Structures are given as C-alpha cells and as structure tokens.
Short mmCIF file of C-alpha atoms and ligand atoms in Angstrom, two decimals:
data_model
loop_
_atom_site.label_atom_id
_atom_site.label_comp_id
_atom_site.label_asym_id
_atom_site.label_seq_id
_atom_site.Cartn_x
_atom_site.Cartn_y
_atom_site.Cartn_z
CA UNK A 30 106.59 -156.40 330.01
CA UNK A 31 108.43 -153.88 332.20
CA UNK A 32 108.85 -150.71 330.19
CA UNK A 33 110.53 -147.32 330.58
CA UNK A 34 107.32 -145.86 329.25
CA UNK A 35 104.89 -145.45 332.14
CA UNK A 36 101.98 -145.65 329.73
CA UNK A 37 103.04 -149.09 328.50
CA UNK A 38 103.10 -150.31 332.11
CA UNK A 39 99.80 -148.65 332.99
CA UNK A 40 98.03 -150.16 330.01
CA UNK A 41 99.59 -153.55 330.75
CA UNK A 42 100.69 -153.91 327.16
CA UNK A 43 101.72 -157.51 326.85
CA UNK A 44 104.37 -159.44 324.99
CA UNK A 45 104.47 -160.36 321.37
CA UNK A 46 103.08 -163.83 320.97
CA UNK A 47 101.75 -165.51 317.88
CA UNK A 48 100.45 -163.86 314.77
CA UNK A 49 97.80 -161.19 314.53
CA UNK A 50 96.35 -160.79 311.09
CA UNK A 51 94.23 -158.06 309.67
CA UNK A 52 91.19 -159.24 307.82
CA UNK A 53 91.00 -158.58 304.12
CA UNK A 54 89.70 -155.05 303.52
CA UNK A 55 90.38 -154.03 307.09
CA UNK A 56 91.12 -150.59 305.73
CA UNK A 57 89.12 -147.62 304.60
CA UNK A 58 88.49 -146.30 301.13
CA UNK A 59 90.68 -143.62 299.58
CA UNK A 60 89.96 -139.95 298.95
CA UNK A 61 92.11 -137.40 297.16
CA UNK A 62 92.72 -134.10 298.90
CA UNK A 63 93.00 -130.65 297.31
CA UNK A 64 93.74 -127.34 298.95
CA UNK A 65 94.28 -123.67 298.22
CA UNK A 66 97.46 -122.57 300.00
CA UNK A 67 96.85 -118.81 299.68
CA UNK A 68 94.18 -116.50 298.35
CA UNK A 69 94.60 -116.15 294.61
CA UNK A 70 96.32 -119.51 294.15
CA UNK A 71 94.56 -122.40 292.42
CA UNK A 72 93.21 -125.45 294.20
CA UNK A 73 95.96 -128.09 294.09
CA UNK A 74 96.16 -131.78 294.79
CA UNK A 75 98.19 -132.66 297.90
CA UNK A 76 97.75 -136.41 298.30
CA UNK A 77 95.33 -139.11 299.45
CA UNK A 78 93.76 -140.06 302.77
CA UNK A 79 91.96 -143.21 303.87
CA UNK A 80 88.51 -142.60 305.32
CA UNK A 81 85.09 -144.12 305.77
CA UNK A 82 83.22 -141.26 304.13
CA UNK A 83 83.73 -137.79 302.73
CA UNK A 84 83.22 -136.00 306.02
CA UNK A 85 85.74 -138.18 307.80
CA UNK A 86 88.09 -137.74 304.84
CA UNK A 87 87.81 -133.98 305.29
CA UNK A 88 88.69 -134.23 308.97
CA UNK A 89 91.71 -136.46 308.27
CA UNK A 90 92.76 -134.24 305.38
CA UNK A 91 92.66 -131.19 307.61
CA UNK A 92 94.98 -132.92 310.08
CA UNK A 93 97.31 -134.35 307.47
CA UNK A 94 97.65 -131.46 305.06
CA UNK A 95 96.69 -128.18 306.69
CA UNK A 96 98.19 -128.80 310.11
CA UNK A 97 101.53 -127.22 309.38
CA UNK A 98 101.31 -124.84 306.46
CA UNK A 99 99.05 -122.14 305.21
CA UNK A 100 95.71 -123.17 303.78
CA UNK A 101 92.63 -121.11 302.98
CA UNK A 102 90.29 -123.78 301.58
CA UNK A 103 90.19 -127.53 301.23
CA UNK A 104 88.20 -130.08 299.21
CA UNK A 105 88.13 -133.88 299.10
CA UNK A 106 86.63 -136.33 296.61
CA UNK A 107 86.57 -140.13 296.42
CA UNK A 108 89.50 -141.45 294.37
CA UNK A 109 86.94 -143.30 292.27
CA UNK A 110 85.40 -139.98 291.18
CA UNK A 111 88.56 -138.90 289.42
CA UNK A 112 88.85 -139.82 285.77
CA UNK A 113 92.51 -139.56 284.72
CA UNK A 114 93.92 -139.21 281.23
CA UNK A 115 97.00 -141.20 280.24
CA UNK A 116 100.33 -139.68 281.34
CA UNK A 117 102.47 -138.05 278.63
CA UNK A 118 105.86 -136.38 278.72
CA UNK A 119 108.12 -133.80 277.09
CA UNK A 120 106.20 -131.82 274.46
CA UNK A 121 103.29 -134.20 274.17
CA UNK A 122 99.99 -133.12 275.64
CA UNK A 123 98.19 -135.74 277.72
CA UNK A 124 95.02 -134.66 275.93
CA UNK A 125 96.46 -135.98 272.67
CA UNK A 126 96.72 -139.46 274.17
CA UNK A 127 92.95 -139.63 274.72
CA UNK A 128 91.71 -141.58 271.73
CA UNK A 129 88.54 -143.31 272.92
CA UNK A 130 85.34 -141.68 271.64
CA UNK A 131 83.36 -139.51 274.03
CA UNK A 132 80.00 -140.60 275.45
CA UNK A 133 77.12 -139.83 273.12
CA UNK A 134 74.32 -139.58 275.62
CA UNK A 135 73.90 -138.39 279.17
CA UNK A 136 72.92 -135.35 281.18
CA UNK A 137 75.14 -132.33 281.05
CA UNK A 138 76.89 -131.69 284.36
CA UNK A 139 79.83 -129.69 285.61
CA UNK A 140 83.33 -131.12 285.89
CA UNK A 141 86.44 -129.63 287.48
CA UNK A 142 89.62 -129.95 285.43
CA UNK A 143 93.11 -130.44 286.93
CA UNK A 144 96.45 -130.43 285.13
CA UNK A 145 99.78 -131.94 286.07
CA UNK A 146 102.22 -129.81 284.09
CA UNK A 147 105.30 -131.87 284.71
CA UNK A 148 105.78 -135.45 285.84
CA UNK A 149 106.42 -135.64 289.59
CA UNK A 150 104.47 -132.44 290.30
CA UNK A 151 101.04 -132.01 291.88
CA UNK A 152 97.82 -131.52 289.89
CA UNK A 153 96.46 -127.98 289.81
CA UNK A 154 92.97 -126.75 289.08
CA UNK A 155 92.60 -124.94 285.75
CA UNK A 156 88.82 -124.47 285.50
CA UNK A 157 85.57 -126.27 284.87
CA UNK A 158 83.62 -127.59 281.89
CA UNK A 159 80.11 -128.85 281.17
CA UNK A 160 80.10 -132.41 279.84
CA UNK A 161 77.87 -135.45 279.54
CA UNK A 162 80.48 -137.96 280.75
CA UNK A 163 84.08 -138.43 281.93
CA UNK A 164 85.57 -138.81 278.48
CA UNK A 165 83.50 -136.00 277.09
CA UNK A 166 84.86 -133.88 279.93
CA UNK A 167 88.42 -134.64 278.81
CA UNK A 168 87.59 -133.48 275.27
CA UNK A 169 85.89 -130.36 276.59
CA UNK A 170 88.91 -129.74 278.79
CA UNK A 171 91.14 -130.00 275.75
CA UNK A 172 89.09 -127.38 273.86
CA UNK A 173 89.18 -125.04 276.81
CA UNK A 174 92.63 -125.56 278.38
CA UNK A 175 94.55 -127.75 275.89
CA UNK A 176 97.16 -125.08 275.06
CA UNK A 177 98.88 -125.79 278.39
CA UNK A 178 99.95 -129.23 277.11
CA UNK A 179 99.60 -130.87 280.53
CA UNK A 180 101.30 -134.21 281.15
CA UNK A 181 98.25 -135.59 282.93
CA UNK A 182 94.64 -134.46 283.29
CA UNK A 183 92.06 -135.27 285.96
CA UNK A 184 88.38 -134.53 285.47
CA UNK A 185 86.07 -134.77 288.47
CA UNK A 186 82.30 -134.18 288.65
CA UNK A 187 81.92 -130.98 290.68
CA UNK A 188 79.16 -132.54 292.77
CA UNK A 189 81.53 -135.25 294.06
CA UNK A 190 83.61 -132.79 296.06
CA UNK A 191 83.18 -132.22 299.74
CA UNK A 192 84.51 -128.84 300.85
CA UNK A 193 84.23 -126.32 303.63
CA UNK A 194 81.61 -123.60 303.49
CA UNK A 195 82.87 -120.08 302.89
CA UNK A 196 81.77 -118.93 306.36
CA UNK A 197 83.84 -121.68 307.98
CA UNK A 198 87.08 -120.34 306.59
CA UNK A 199 88.31 -119.31 310.05
CA UNK A 200 88.84 -123.07 310.40
CA UNK A 201 92.24 -122.37 308.87
CA UNK A 202 93.23 -119.42 311.00
CA UNK A 203 95.04 -121.58 313.56
CA UNK A 204 98.63 -121.01 312.51
CA UNK A 205 99.42 -117.85 314.50
CA UNK A 206 98.73 -119.63 317.79
CA UNK A 207 100.96 -122.55 316.84
CA UNK A 208 104.26 -120.83 316.24
CA UNK A 209 106.06 -123.59 318.12
CA UNK A 210 105.62 -125.71 315.00
CA UNK A 211 107.72 -123.34 312.91
CA UNK A 212 111.44 -123.79 312.51
CA UNK A 213 111.99 -120.04 312.99
CA UNK A 214 110.48 -120.22 316.48
CA UNK A 215 113.71 -121.85 317.70
CA UNK A 216 116.80 -119.77 318.34
CA UNK A 217 119.45 -122.22 319.51
CA UNK A 218 122.10 -119.58 318.77
CA UNK A 219 121.41 -117.65 321.97
CA UNK A 220 121.87 -120.78 324.05
CA UNK A 221 125.05 -121.75 322.27
CA UNK A 222 126.32 -118.24 322.98
CA UNK A 223 125.37 -118.58 326.62
CA UNK A 224 127.23 -121.87 326.86
CA UNK A 225 130.36 -120.40 325.25
CA UNK A 226 130.35 -117.42 327.57
CA UNK A 227 130.05 -119.71 330.59
CA UNK A 228 133.12 -121.64 329.45
CA UNK A 229 135.18 -118.48 328.89
CA UNK A 230 134.27 -116.85 332.18
CA UNK B 13 115.76 -148.69 303.96
CA UNK B 14 116.71 -149.11 307.53
CA UNK B 15 116.05 -145.59 308.62
CA UNK B 16 118.78 -143.77 306.88
CA UNK B 17 120.70 -146.45 305.12
CA UNK B 18 119.80 -148.96 302.56
CA UNK B 19 120.53 -152.62 302.78
CA UNK B 20 119.84 -153.95 299.36
CA UNK B 21 119.31 -157.58 300.10
CA UNK B 22 118.82 -159.80 297.14
CA UNK B 23 115.20 -160.56 296.38
CA UNK B 24 113.27 -162.80 294.11
CA UNK B 25 112.18 -160.87 291.06
CA UNK B 26 112.00 -161.38 287.36
CA UNK B 27 115.49 -161.11 285.89
CA UNK B 28 116.03 -158.03 283.77
CA UNK B 29 116.76 -160.26 280.82
CA UNK B 30 113.18 -161.52 281.03
CA UNK B 31 111.65 -158.03 280.95
CA UNK B 32 110.28 -156.67 277.67
CA UNK B 33 113.38 -155.08 276.09
CA UNK B 34 111.49 -152.32 274.27
CA UNK B 35 109.56 -151.22 277.36
CA UNK B 36 112.69 -151.45 279.49
CA UNK B 37 114.56 -149.19 277.08
CA UNK B 38 111.78 -146.60 277.11
CA UNK B 39 111.63 -146.73 280.90
CA UNK B 40 115.36 -146.18 281.25
CA UNK B 41 115.39 -143.43 278.64
CA UNK B 42 112.67 -141.64 280.58
CA UNK B 43 114.73 -141.72 283.76
CA UNK B 44 117.85 -140.62 281.87
CA UNK B 45 115.97 -137.60 280.60
CA UNK B 46 115.27 -136.69 284.22
CA UNK B 47 111.55 -137.42 283.99
CA UNK B 48 109.68 -138.98 286.92
CA UNK B 49 107.95 -142.34 286.74
CA UNK B 50 104.21 -142.20 287.50
CA UNK B 51 102.12 -145.13 288.86
CA UNK B 52 100.45 -146.01 285.55
CA UNK B 53 103.76 -146.24 283.65
CA UNK B 54 105.26 -149.58 282.80
CA UNK B 55 108.10 -150.46 285.17
CA UNK B 56 110.35 -153.48 285.66
CA UNK B 57 109.46 -155.77 288.54
CA UNK B 58 112.73 -155.09 290.33
CA UNK B 59 111.97 -151.36 290.36
CA UNK B 60 108.46 -151.87 291.68
CA UNK B 61 109.39 -154.36 294.38
CA UNK B 62 112.45 -152.51 295.58
CA UNK B 63 110.49 -149.25 295.85
CA UNK B 64 107.63 -150.92 297.72
CA UNK B 65 110.11 -152.35 300.19
CA UNK B 66 111.96 -149.09 300.61
CA UNK B 67 108.93 -146.82 300.97
CA UNK B 68 107.15 -149.28 303.24
CA UNK B 69 110.16 -149.56 305.54
CA UNK B 70 110.44 -145.81 305.56
CA UNK B 71 106.77 -145.58 306.59
CA UNK B 72 107.18 -148.16 309.36
CA UNK B 73 110.23 -146.27 310.63
CA UNK B 74 108.18 -143.08 310.95
CA UNK B 75 105.44 -144.83 312.92
CA UNK B 76 107.76 -146.80 315.18
CA UNK B 77 110.05 -143.79 315.43
CA UNK B 78 107.25 -141.86 317.09
CA UNK B 79 107.26 -144.32 320.01
CA UNK B 80 110.55 -143.63 321.86
CA UNK B 81 109.97 -139.88 321.66
CA UNK B 82 106.29 -140.27 322.42
CA UNK B 83 107.36 -141.79 325.73
CA UNK B 84 108.51 -138.34 326.84
CA UNK B 85 105.47 -136.27 325.91
CA UNK B 86 103.83 -136.72 329.28
CA UNK B 87 107.07 -135.90 331.08
CA UNK B 88 108.40 -133.12 328.86
CA UNK B 89 109.90 -130.22 330.85
CA UNK B 90 107.25 -127.54 330.61
CA UNK B 91 104.22 -126.72 328.55
CA UNK B 92 106.07 -125.38 325.50
CA UNK B 93 108.22 -128.45 325.17
CA UNK B 94 105.17 -130.67 325.59
CA UNK B 95 103.29 -128.88 322.81
CA UNK B 96 106.28 -128.93 320.49
CA UNK B 97 107.07 -132.60 321.07
CA UNK B 98 103.45 -133.53 320.56
CA UNK B 99 103.45 -131.64 317.26
CA UNK B 100 106.68 -133.33 316.19
CA UNK B 101 105.41 -136.81 317.00
CA UNK B 102 102.19 -136.04 315.15
CA UNK B 103 104.27 -134.99 312.14
CA UNK B 104 106.11 -138.30 312.18
CA UNK B 105 102.89 -140.30 312.21
CA UNK B 106 101.63 -138.07 309.40
CA UNK B 107 104.79 -138.88 307.42
CA UNK B 108 103.95 -142.56 307.74
CA UNK B 109 100.49 -141.90 306.32
CA UNK B 110 101.93 -140.09 303.29
CA UNK B 111 104.47 -142.84 302.72
CA UNK B 112 102.01 -145.71 303.03
CA UNK B 113 99.91 -144.01 300.36
CA UNK B 114 102.93 -143.64 298.07
CA UNK B 115 103.76 -147.34 298.50
CA UNK B 116 100.13 -148.24 297.85
CA UNK B 117 100.28 -146.71 294.37
CA UNK B 118 102.75 -149.49 293.55
CA UNK B 119 100.18 -152.14 294.37
CA UNK B 120 100.69 -153.25 297.97
CA UNK B 121 97.56 -152.53 300.05
CA UNK B 122 97.99 -150.67 303.32
CA UNK B 123 96.39 -153.49 305.34
CA UNK B 124 99.10 -155.85 304.06
CA UNK B 125 101.87 -153.44 305.06
CA UNK B 126 100.47 -153.06 308.58
CA UNK B 127 99.97 -156.80 308.78
CA UNK B 128 103.62 -157.39 307.89
CA UNK B 129 104.73 -154.83 310.46
CA UNK B 130 102.78 -156.22 313.40
CA UNK B 131 103.84 -159.75 312.59
CA UNK B 132 107.49 -158.86 312.50
CA UNK B 133 107.84 -159.54 308.77
CA UNK B 134 108.81 -156.02 307.77
CA UNK B 135 111.91 -154.24 308.80
CA UNK B 136 112.35 -150.70 309.97
CA UNK B 137 115.11 -148.46 311.21
CA UNK B 138 117.46 -150.05 313.77
CA UNK B 139 117.64 -146.96 315.94
CA UNK B 140 114.09 -146.91 317.24
CA UNK B 141 114.63 -150.21 319.03
CA UNK B 142 116.76 -148.55 321.69
CA UNK B 143 115.28 -147.17 324.91
CA UNK B 144 114.90 -143.48 325.74
CA UNK B 145 115.97 -143.41 329.39
CA UNK B 146 115.88 -139.68 330.01
CA UNK B 147 114.55 -136.48 328.49
CA UNK B 148 118.03 -136.02 327.00
CA UNK B 149 117.55 -139.22 324.96
CA UNK B 150 114.47 -137.73 323.41
CA UNK B 151 116.49 -134.56 322.65
CA UNK B 152 119.12 -136.71 320.93
CA UNK B 153 116.43 -138.31 318.79
CA UNK B 154 114.78 -135.02 317.85
CA UNK B 155 118.01 -133.41 316.80
CA UNK B 156 120.51 -136.05 315.80
CA UNK B 157 118.38 -138.97 314.66
CA UNK B 158 116.16 -136.66 312.65
CA UNK B 159 119.29 -135.09 311.18
CA UNK B 160 120.27 -138.53 309.90
CA UNK B 161 116.80 -139.15 308.52
CA UNK B 162 116.94 -135.78 306.77
CA UNK B 163 120.25 -136.57 305.06
CA UNK B 164 118.58 -139.67 303.70
CA UNK B 165 115.26 -138.06 302.82
CA UNK B 166 116.83 -135.15 300.96
CA UNK B 167 118.76 -137.64 298.84
CA UNK B 168 115.67 -139.74 298.14
CA UNK B 169 113.64 -136.64 297.26
CA UNK B 170 115.68 -136.51 294.05
CA UNK B 171 114.67 -140.05 293.12
CA UNK B 172 112.66 -141.13 290.10
CA UNK B 173 109.30 -142.24 291.48
CA UNK B 174 106.68 -139.45 291.34
CA UNK B 175 104.48 -140.33 294.35
CA UNK B 176 107.51 -140.89 296.63
CA UNK B 177 109.07 -137.62 295.52
CA UNK B 178 105.82 -135.74 296.17
CA UNK B 179 105.49 -137.26 299.66
CA UNK B 180 109.11 -136.45 300.48
CA UNK B 181 108.67 -132.89 299.30
CA UNK B 182 106.15 -132.31 302.06
CA UNK B 183 108.02 -134.40 304.61
CA UNK B 184 111.28 -132.51 304.12
CA UNK B 185 109.53 -129.17 304.66
CA UNK B 186 108.14 -130.42 307.97
CA UNK B 187 111.47 -131.84 309.08
CA UNK B 188 113.08 -128.41 309.24
CA UNK B 189 111.04 -127.73 312.38
CA UNK B 190 112.16 -131.03 313.95
CA UNK B 191 115.80 -130.22 313.41
CA UNK B 192 115.56 -126.71 314.85
CA UNK B 193 113.45 -127.86 317.77
CA UNK B 194 115.88 -130.70 318.51
CA UNK B 195 118.92 -128.44 318.29
CA UNK B 196 117.24 -125.97 320.64
CA UNK B 197 116.52 -128.75 323.16
CA UNK B 198 120.12 -129.95 323.12
CA UNK B 199 121.52 -126.41 323.29
CA UNK B 200 119.28 -125.72 326.29
CA UNK B 201 120.77 -128.66 328.16
CA UNK B 202 124.27 -127.62 327.03
CA UNK B 203 123.79 -124.14 328.48
CA UNK B 204 122.16 -125.53 331.61
CA UNK B 205 123.36 -126.98 334.90
CA UNK B 206 126.12 -129.51 335.39
CA UNK B 207 123.46 -132.20 335.82
CA UNK B 208 121.76 -131.24 332.56
CA UNK B 209 125.04 -131.38 330.67
CA UNK B 210 125.72 -134.81 332.14
CA UNK B 211 122.32 -136.07 331.07
CA UNK B 212 122.96 -134.92 327.52
CA UNK B 213 126.47 -136.37 327.43
CA UNK B 214 125.13 -139.72 328.67
CA UNK B 215 122.49 -139.71 325.97
CA UNK B 216 125.13 -139.04 323.30
CA UNK B 217 127.21 -141.88 324.72
CA UNK B 218 124.23 -144.24 324.50
CA UNK B 219 123.04 -143.29 321.03
CA UNK B 220 126.24 -142.71 319.09
CA UNK B 221 126.92 -146.35 318.16
CA UNK B 222 123.35 -147.08 316.94
CA UNK B 223 123.50 -143.76 315.07
CA UNK B 224 126.59 -144.85 313.15
CA UNK B 225 124.78 -148.09 312.26
CA UNK B 226 121.67 -146.16 311.20
CA UNK B 227 123.03 -145.51 307.70
CA UNK B 228 123.63 -149.21 307.14
CA UNK B 229 126.81 -151.14 306.32
CA UNK B 230 129.12 -150.17 303.46
CA UNK B 231 127.36 -150.99 300.26
CA UNK B 232 128.73 -153.88 298.35
CA UNK B 233 128.39 -152.98 294.74
CA UNK B 234 126.27 -155.74 293.31
CA UNK B 235 124.70 -155.92 289.90
CA UNK B 236 121.36 -155.05 291.47
CA UNK B 237 122.58 -152.02 293.35
CA UNK B 238 124.21 -150.64 290.21
CA UNK B 239 120.96 -150.89 288.35
CA UNK B 240 119.08 -149.31 291.26
CA UNK B 241 121.46 -146.35 291.16
CA UNK B 242 120.89 -146.04 287.42
CA UNK B 243 117.12 -146.08 287.98
CA UNK B 244 117.40 -143.44 290.71
CA UNK B 245 115.95 -145.68 293.40
CA UNK B 246 119.14 -145.60 295.41
CA UNK B 247 120.36 -142.04 295.52
CA UNK B 248 123.48 -142.15 297.69
CA UNK B 249 125.62 -144.90 299.15
CA UNK B 250 125.34 -145.64 302.86
CA UNK B 251 128.91 -144.49 303.34
CA UNK B 252 128.29 -141.24 301.50
CA UNK B 253 125.32 -140.48 303.75
CA UNK B 254 127.29 -141.31 306.88
CA UNK B 255 130.10 -139.02 305.72
CA UNK B 256 127.71 -136.20 305.03
CA UNK B 257 126.19 -136.63 308.48
CA UNK B 258 129.58 -136.56 310.20
CA UNK B 259 130.63 -133.49 308.20
CA UNK B 260 127.55 -131.61 309.25
CA UNK B 261 126.98 -132.68 312.84
CA UNK B 262 130.30 -133.57 314.48
CA UNK B 263 131.33 -129.88 314.58
CA UNK B 264 127.92 -128.90 315.96
CA UNK B 265 128.11 -131.46 318.78
CA UNK B 266 131.67 -130.43 319.67
CA UNK B 267 130.69 -126.76 319.57
CA UNK B 268 128.40 -127.42 322.54
CA UNK B 269 131.30 -128.86 324.50
CA UNK B 270 130.18 -132.47 324.34
CA UNK B 271 132.42 -135.36 323.45
CA UNK B 272 131.76 -138.14 320.99
CA UNK B 273 132.31 -141.63 322.38
CA UNK B 274 134.57 -142.92 319.65
CA UNK B 275 138.34 -142.72 320.29
CA UNK B 276 139.01 -143.40 316.60
CA UNK B 277 136.83 -140.64 315.26
CA UNK B 278 138.90 -138.25 313.20
CA UNK B 279 138.78 -136.52 309.90
CA UNK B 280 141.43 -137.83 307.53
CA UNK B 281 142.22 -134.64 305.65
CA UNK B 282 144.41 -136.31 303.01
CA UNK B 283 141.69 -138.70 301.95
CA UNK B 284 138.97 -136.19 302.67
CA UNK B 285 136.90 -138.54 304.78
CA UNK B 286 136.09 -139.60 308.29
CA UNK B 287 137.63 -142.47 310.18
CA UNK B 288 135.40 -144.17 312.72
CA UNK B 289 135.42 -147.34 314.75
CA UNK B 290 133.76 -149.99 312.64
CA UNK B 291 130.20 -150.35 313.95
CA UNK B 292 129.15 -153.71 315.34
CA UNK B 293 127.30 -155.04 312.32
CA UNK B 294 126.26 -158.20 314.13
CA UNK B 295 124.36 -156.07 316.59
CA UNK B 296 122.86 -154.13 313.68
CA UNK B 297 121.64 -157.34 312.06
CA UNK B 298 120.20 -158.64 315.31
CA UNK B 299 118.30 -155.41 315.92
CA UNK B 300 117.04 -155.17 312.34
CA UNK B 301 115.85 -158.75 312.51
CA UNK B 302 113.77 -158.21 315.63
CA UNK B 303 116.12 -158.87 318.52
CA UNK B 304 117.05 -155.42 319.80
CA UNK B 305 116.44 -154.05 323.31
CA UNK B 306 112.95 -152.71 322.49
CA UNK B 307 111.73 -154.50 319.36
CA UNK B 308 109.20 -156.56 321.30
CA UNK B 309 107.77 -153.58 323.10
CA UNK B 310 107.54 -151.51 319.91
CA UNK B 311 105.59 -154.19 318.09
CA UNK B 312 103.45 -154.93 321.14
CA UNK B 313 102.38 -151.27 321.23
CA UNK B 314 101.41 -151.40 317.56
CA UNK B 315 99.53 -154.67 318.09
CA UNK B 316 97.58 -153.25 320.98
CA UNK B 317 96.64 -150.26 318.85
CA UNK B 318 95.54 -152.67 316.15
CA UNK B 319 93.48 -154.87 318.48
CA UNK B 320 91.90 -152.12 320.54
CA UNK B 321 91.14 -150.08 317.46
CA UNK B 322 89.39 -152.87 315.64
CA UNK B 323 85.90 -152.05 316.85
CA UNK B 324 86.32 -148.49 315.63
CA UNK B 325 87.38 -149.62 312.18
CA UNK B 326 84.52 -152.10 312.06
CA UNK B 327 82.02 -149.47 313.12
CA UNK B 328 82.98 -146.99 310.41
CA UNK B 329 84.16 -149.20 307.58
CA UNK B 330 81.87 -149.80 304.65
CA UNK B 331 83.18 -152.97 303.13
CA UNK B 332 80.67 -152.77 300.32
CA UNK B 333 82.69 -149.93 298.88
CA UNK B 334 85.48 -151.33 296.78
CA UNK B 335 88.97 -150.39 297.74
CA UNK B 336 90.63 -148.21 295.15
CA UNK B 337 94.36 -147.63 294.99
CA UNK B 338 95.18 -143.95 295.54
CA UNK B 339 96.00 -142.17 292.29
CA UNK B 340 99.12 -140.25 293.01
FE1 FE2 C 426 109.60 -137.97 309.72
FE1 FE2 C 427 112.14 -138.65 312.57
FE1 FE2 C 428 111.26 -135.81 311.92
#
C-alpha cells in the first residue's frame, strides 16, 4: 500500500484482507476513576478506564482525566468494588429505594459514600461510614447523609481504592508547562489583523 | 452518526407496540420532564440499539479521525506546532475511550466494537477517509472539521442518555482548544507567503465537498426518526447542523481572504437559509460503506495496531477476572 503517510510506508502496513477477530475477553477489566479538581473540592467520579490492575488503571486514568484540566488528587477502584443503590428521581431519595435488609454479620470496615444529586451528573464524595457490608453501608450512609436526597448512591470499601501518596502530589503540577493545550494560548486575531493590513497596504 | 450527521437507517428492533406500555410511558414521561436516562433504567430496544450505534460510530470516528492529522505530527512546522498537534491527536483518542465506555454501559462490549471496526462492519465519519496531502490539510481538519464535530457534539450533549452526556461534557471542554489551535494554524497560513496562502486555498478546495457531506443527507422524516427526536437521541436535523455550520464558519473563511469552491453558495435572506450545490450523495454512500480514497489504509492501520499489540494485551490481561460493564 503506497501511502501519503511516511510511517505507513516505513512500517510496510499491508492491505485489508480477510477477517481479523478479537478473541472473547480480549479486553481489560474496568475501573472507575475519581479526582479532586481543586483543593477544597470533594473527590468526584469522572468515568471509567480499562486496565489490567489498579496501578495500570491509575496510569491510564492520569492520562485520560488529568491530562488537560486541573487535578490535585486522583483515586481508582475496580468497578466491581462499587455497590450502587437504585436510581431515583425528582424528590425521591435513592436511599428510600433500598429495601433489602442489611447484612447481620461481618467485620466492621470503612466505606466511602458518593452521591449523584441529579440524573446525568457525576457522583461526588460526601463522607465515610463504618459498616459490616455493602447494604449496611447504604443504611449507614442514609443515617449520616440522607438529608441530601441523592438520586443515586455508591458505597465503596475504602481499602479498595488505589490513590497517589500525598508527597507525590507534584505529579499534577504539569499544567503550567503545557499552555499550548489551552484554548487561550492561541491568538488568531493578531494574524487576521496582519492579513487584513497586508491586503489594504 | 457519520461524524457530524446522522443517517438513521432502519434497523431490526422490537416494534414499539410490543414494548411494555406501562414502562414505555414512564420512560417517556421521564424524558419529557427533562430527566436523564441512566444505564440501569428500563429502556425500549430501539433507544438502546440506536444509542449504541450512534455512540460507537462517534467513538470510531474519533479514533480514525486521529489518523489523517497524525500523519502530520512528524512533519509539523516547528516544535510548538508539533507539541500542540500531538496533544490534539491524543485528545481525540481519549475521546474515543470515553465514548466506548459510554456505549459499553448499554451492553455492547468494547472488544465487539473494535472487532466490528477492524472488520469493516461499523461505520464512521466519511471525512476521515480522505487524504491529507499537505500541512494545510491538517490545518483544515483541526479547524474546520473539528468545528463541524463541535456543532454536532454540542447538540448531542443535550441528549437524554446520562453516560453519553457526561462523556460529551468533558469532550466539548477539550474541543475548545482544538478549534482555537486550528483557527490559529489557518490564520498563520493566511497571513503568510503567497505559497502558504495557496496551500491553504488548495486544502479548502479539496475538503469543502466532503465537509458538506459530513453532516449527512437531508433527513427524511420517518416514524423512527420522529420517535428518536422525542426521546432526545437525535437532537438536531442534519440540515439544521449544516446550516449552523455555514452560518458560523463561512464568514470566518471569507474574512481570511479565501474562497469557497461552490459557485452556488449563497445565503438566501428571504428564506433565512443557505443555498449550496447538492453534495454527491453517491460518493458519500460509497465512502461510508468502505470505498473511499483511504478507507483501506485507515482500517489497515487499526488492524496492525490490533495484531502487533496482541502480545501486550496477552501479557497483562488477567482473564480470570470477570469483565464488568462500567457503571456510568
Ligand atoms: Fe474529538
Ligand atoms: Fe475531531
Ligand atoms: Fe477535536
């Protein structure tokens, strides 16, 4: 294949013959990503990544979600670690849709609680609770934070998060050297002016 | 979605009359109230399938769209342009990642979407199947193709499906850099030498016709497309998006002293709309269906990435871990 792209020619990328199928499960597991955009703001969900393990998920998450905008801390957890409540709407609290009884035995451990306040919005961290299981954590969350009437709740065992150590926070201080990724870096106006002057002169 | 426009081809789904009437009523009432639909909600099959197709094609368009511009990274004029173009192309690939995840919440695994792409079963935007001959072509893409994508994405960002809306929220914020960067590149050529202006004019001449096709043919109002408008899957007609694009960008192109290669282009002030030469819809169909100038090369590049990356995926993948659909 003769290409305009010198790389395609160099790599001798061939034609398109026959079928090429991915094997079943030729993909990585999913992790949900959370970040704090600015000091003083809560941790908020930003979306998922596919990765082989938590550390890789963190690396991908850093590329995908903190590459362009401000970020001061980031955490990832396996999607499977998140226990979601049902989704409610309008004035109904998602907590009120949880009807199954809580676990009766288990070790107490810490959970982080996230609320989605309106459908279509991202989940935000509201605090943590001690609970003996996922459902128990939802009930504990209701006692503690139920007044917010969230439309969806996620509870996640605190120990399932992978996050950056405090002393590594300069990881995020890369924005000032990458101004060329900001829209305001570009001032086409001066060039347009220059063109117009050249026509008039 | 073929880049900007939507071609709502008929597809095989459960007829609405066969859907549970009570659930369907609740679903529609929710959308009427302006609430978003979340992945665990009940939804009619037509809604699910149409959204999967649309979001998946959008994702493929981002990934394939990175290729013609990517061609120019190694030959970008100067270090600053190289860094900026690299960042832009990285953004586009990142957009694909966000969109694949949004489509996954509807039940189609990512591996299946990639499989359909590399085997030519999925469609994507017509425009990325044209070659980028010069640096000016890549400037056209950065400014004027992205501008078209933005018209479409801003419309879709008001749609009804939560995960798609959340992905688009982020994507639209990143696009503002692409637009400004692209405009700056074109303005630089406009204010440059005679040769530079010629390069840019030639690029406009090459890309204008595919750009007019980008938004897709006039929508025929079918029963399906009416219902998709009601469900806020389809947010603007192809013609409305094309009009909006012409309103916004024709003056900006002319301002730089370039011409637009369409003798029939004019704004009909009485009717308040643009007149253009009817795009060649046969060409559009050919390109969409795999027979454009660069379709083979685009897919070949993706297939090579797939084949040569296999050992990496095998080395790090833990198949014992069950795949779980992303939550939101
Ligand atoms: Fe994009
Ligand atoms: Fe783009
Ligand atoms: Fe873009």
